[in-house]
């Protein structure tokens, strides 16, 4: 019986620790970049070769090509600069998990398809957005006008 109680305590501790890191958003930002890597077509292999999720430590994602962090020891994305990297495919997925990201540059790639209509929900903290020189189709989502911090936009 006591063994079980210890197990329960351990489990509780585990949940407390994992939920506190979720609260700070660090796990979210790692998940964000995993989704991005999985959803884009990486013709040159730059994300494949420089985004390595195997050795997780404080600030490891800050070494990835195109990733700028708020602080070098924290896995929290400030901006994602993926311009001119030979990327293709739809608008990257999972960006909503980079919840404190202020800059996104996807310029000069071959992204195609629509810009998501919920872009303002996905990228609430964004101050700069560069989607220029791609093959996006369809209209510019009206919700972009809800991105209240946006002050630089290049389409
Ligand atoms: C666009 O990307 C290509 C390589 O994909 C590069 O050669 C070119 O200089 C880039 N242009 C700009 C304006 O960044």
Coordinates of C-alpha atoms and ligand atoms in Angstrom, one line a residue:
X1 CA 0.0 0.0 0.0
X2 CA 2.8 2.4 0.9
X3 CA 4.5 1.6 -2.4
X4 CA 1.4 2.6 -4.2
X5 CA 1.2 5.9 -2.3
X6 CA 4.8 6.6 -3.3
X7 CA 4.0 5.9 -6.9
X8 CA 1.0 8.3 -6.7
X9 CA 3.2 11.0 -5.2
X10 CA 5.7 10.6 -8.0
X11 CA 3.0 10.7 -10.6
X12 CA 1.6 13.9 -8.9
X13 CA 5.1 15.5 -8.9
X14 CA 5.5 14.6 -12.5
X15 CA 2.2 16.2 -13.5
X16 CA 3.0 19.3 -11.4
X17 CA 6.4 19.7 -13.1
X18 CA 5.1 19.1 -16.6
X19 CA 2.1 21.4 -16.2
X20 CA 4.3 24.2 -14.8
X21 CA 6.6 24.0 -17.8
X22 CA 3.5 24.1 -20.0
X23 CA 2.4 27.2 -18.1
X24 CA 5.6 29.0 -19.0
X25 CA 5.1 27.9 -22.6
X26 CA 8.6 26.3 -23.2
X27 CA 7.2 23.0 -24.2
X28 CA 4.7 24.8 -26.5
X29 CA 7.5 26.5 -28.4
X30 CA 9.3 23.2 -29.0
X31 CA 6.1 21.7 -30.2
X32 CA 5.6 24.7 -32.5
X33 CA 8.9 24.2 -34.2
X34 CA 8.3 20.4 -34.5
X35 CA 5.0 21.1 -36.3
X36 CA 6.7 23.7 -38.6
X37 CA 9.4 21.2 -39.5
X38 CA 6.9 18.5 -40.2
X39 CA 4.5 20.6 -42.2
X40 CA 6.9 22.3 -44.6
X41 CA 8.7 20.8 -47.6
X42 CA 12.3 21.4 -46.9
X43 CA 13.9 21.1 -50.4
X44 CA 17.4 22.1 -49.4
X45 CA 17.2 20.2 -46.1
X46 CA 18.2 23.2 -43.9
X47 CA 15.6 22.5 -41.2
X48 CA 16.2 18.8 -41.4
X49 CA 19.9 19.3 -40.7
X50 CA 19.9 22.2 -38.2
X51 CA 16.7 21.6 -36.2
X52 CA 17.6 18.7 -34.1
X53 CA 15.2 17.9 -31.3
X54 CA 17.1 15.0 -29.8
X55 CA 19.1 16.7 -27.1
X56 CA 16.6 19.0 -25.3
X57 CA 18.1 21.5 -22.9
X58 CA 17.5 25.1 -21.9
X59 CA 17.7 27.2 -25.0
X60 CA 18.5 24.4 -27.4
X61 CA 16.0 25.7 -30.0
X62 CA 17.7 29.1 -30.0
X63 CA 20.6 27.5 -31.9
X64 CA 18.3 26.4 -34.8
X65 CA 18.6 28.2 -38.1
X66 CA 16.1 31.1 -38.3
X67 CA 15.1 30.9 -34.6
X68 CA 15.6 33.9 -32.4
X69 CA 14.8 33.6 -28.7
X70 CA 13.8 36.0 -26.1
X71 CA 16.7 34.8 -24.0
X72 CA 19.5 32.3 -25.1
X73 CA 18.8 30.0 -22.1
X74 CA 15.0 29.8 -22.6
X75 CA 13.1 27.8 -25.3
X76 CA 10.8 30.7 -26.1
X77 CA 10.7 32.0 -29.7
X78 CA 10.9 35.7 -30.2
X79 CA 11.0 35.5 -34.0
X80 CA 11.2 33.0 -36.8
X81 CA 13.2 34.1 -39.8
X82 CA 12.8 31.5 -42.5
X83 CA 13.4 33.7 -45.6
X84 CA 15.2 32.3 -48.7
X85 CA 15.5 28.7 -47.4
X86 CA 14.0 26.9 -50.4
X87 CA 10.9 26.0 -48.4
X88 CA 7.7 24.8 -50.1
X89 CA 4.3 23.5 -49.1
X90 CA 1.3 25.1 -47.3
X91 CA 1.5 27.9 -44.8
X92 CA 3.4 26.3 -41.9
X93 CA 1.4 24.6 -39.1
X94 CA 1.6 24.9 -35.4
X95 CA 2.7 28.5 -35.2
X96 CA 0.0 29.2 -32.6
X97 CA 2.2 27.2 -30.1
X98 CA 5.0 29.8 -30.5
X99 CA 2.8 31.9 -28.3
X100 CA 5.2 34.8 -27.6
X101 CA 6.5 35.2 -31.1
X102 CA 6.6 38.7 -32.4
X103 CA 8.2 38.3 -35.8
X104 CA 7.6 35.9 -38.7
X105 CA 9.5 36.0 -42.0
X106 CA 8.6 33.4 -44.7
X107 CA 9.8 35.6 -47.6
X108 CA 11.3 34.4 -50.8
X109 CA 10.4 30.7 -50.6
X110 CA 7.8 28.7 -52.6
X111 CA 5.0 28.5 -50.0
X112 CA 1.6 28.0 -51.7
X113 CA -2.1 27.7 -51.0
X114 CA -4.1 30.1 -48.8
X115 CA -2.9 32.2 -45.9
X116 CA -5.0 30.8 -43.0
X117 CA -8.1 32.8 -42.2
X118 CA -7.4 32.5 -38.5
X119 CA -3.9 34.0 -38.8
X120 CA -4.8 36.7 -36.3
X121 CA -5.7 34.0 -33.7
X122 CA -2.5 32.0 -34.5
X123 CA -0.1 34.9 -34.3
X124 CA -1.6 37.3 -31.7
X125 CA 1.6 38.9 -30.5
X126 CA 3.0 39.5 -34.0
X127 CA 4.5 42.9 -34.7
X128 CA 6.1 42.1 -38.1
X129 CA 5.0 39.7 -40.8
X130 CA 6.8 39.1 -44.2
X131 CA 5.1 36.7 -46.6
X132 CA 6.5 38.3 -49.8
X133 CA 7.9 36.4 -52.8
X134 CA 5.9 33.2 -52.3
X135 CA 3.1 31.6 -54.3
X136 CA 0.3 32.1 -51.8
X137 CA -3.1 32.1 -53.4
X138 CA -6.5 33.5 -52.5
X139 CA -7.3 36.7 -50.7
X140 CA -5.6 38.3 -47.7
X141 CA -7.6 37.2 -44.7
X142 CA -9.7 40.1 -43.3
X143 CA -8.7 39.0 -39.8
X144 CA -5.2 40.4 -40.3
X145 CA -6.8 43.7 -39.3
X146 CA -7.3 42.2 -35.8
X147 CA -3.6 41.7 -35.3
X148 CA -3.4 44.8 -33.1
X149 CA 0.4 44.8 -32.6
X150 CA 1.3 44.5 -36.2
X151 CA 3.2 47.4 -37.5
X152 CA 5.2 46.0 -40.4
X153 CA 3.6 43.8 -43.0
X154 CA 5.0 42.7 -46.4
X155 CA 2.9 40.6 -48.7
Ligands
LIG1 C1 15.8 34.4 -52.9 O1 16.2 33.1 -52.7 C2 17.2 32.7 -53.6 C3 17.6 31.3 -53.2 O2 16.4 30.5 -53.0 C4 18.4 33.6 -53.5 O3 19.4 33.2 -54.5 C5 18.0 35.1 -53.7 O4 19.1 35.9 -53.5 C6 16.9 35.4 -52.7 N1 16.4 36.8 -53.0 C7 16.3 37.7 -52.0 C8 15.7 39.0 -52.4 O5 16.5 37.4 -50.9

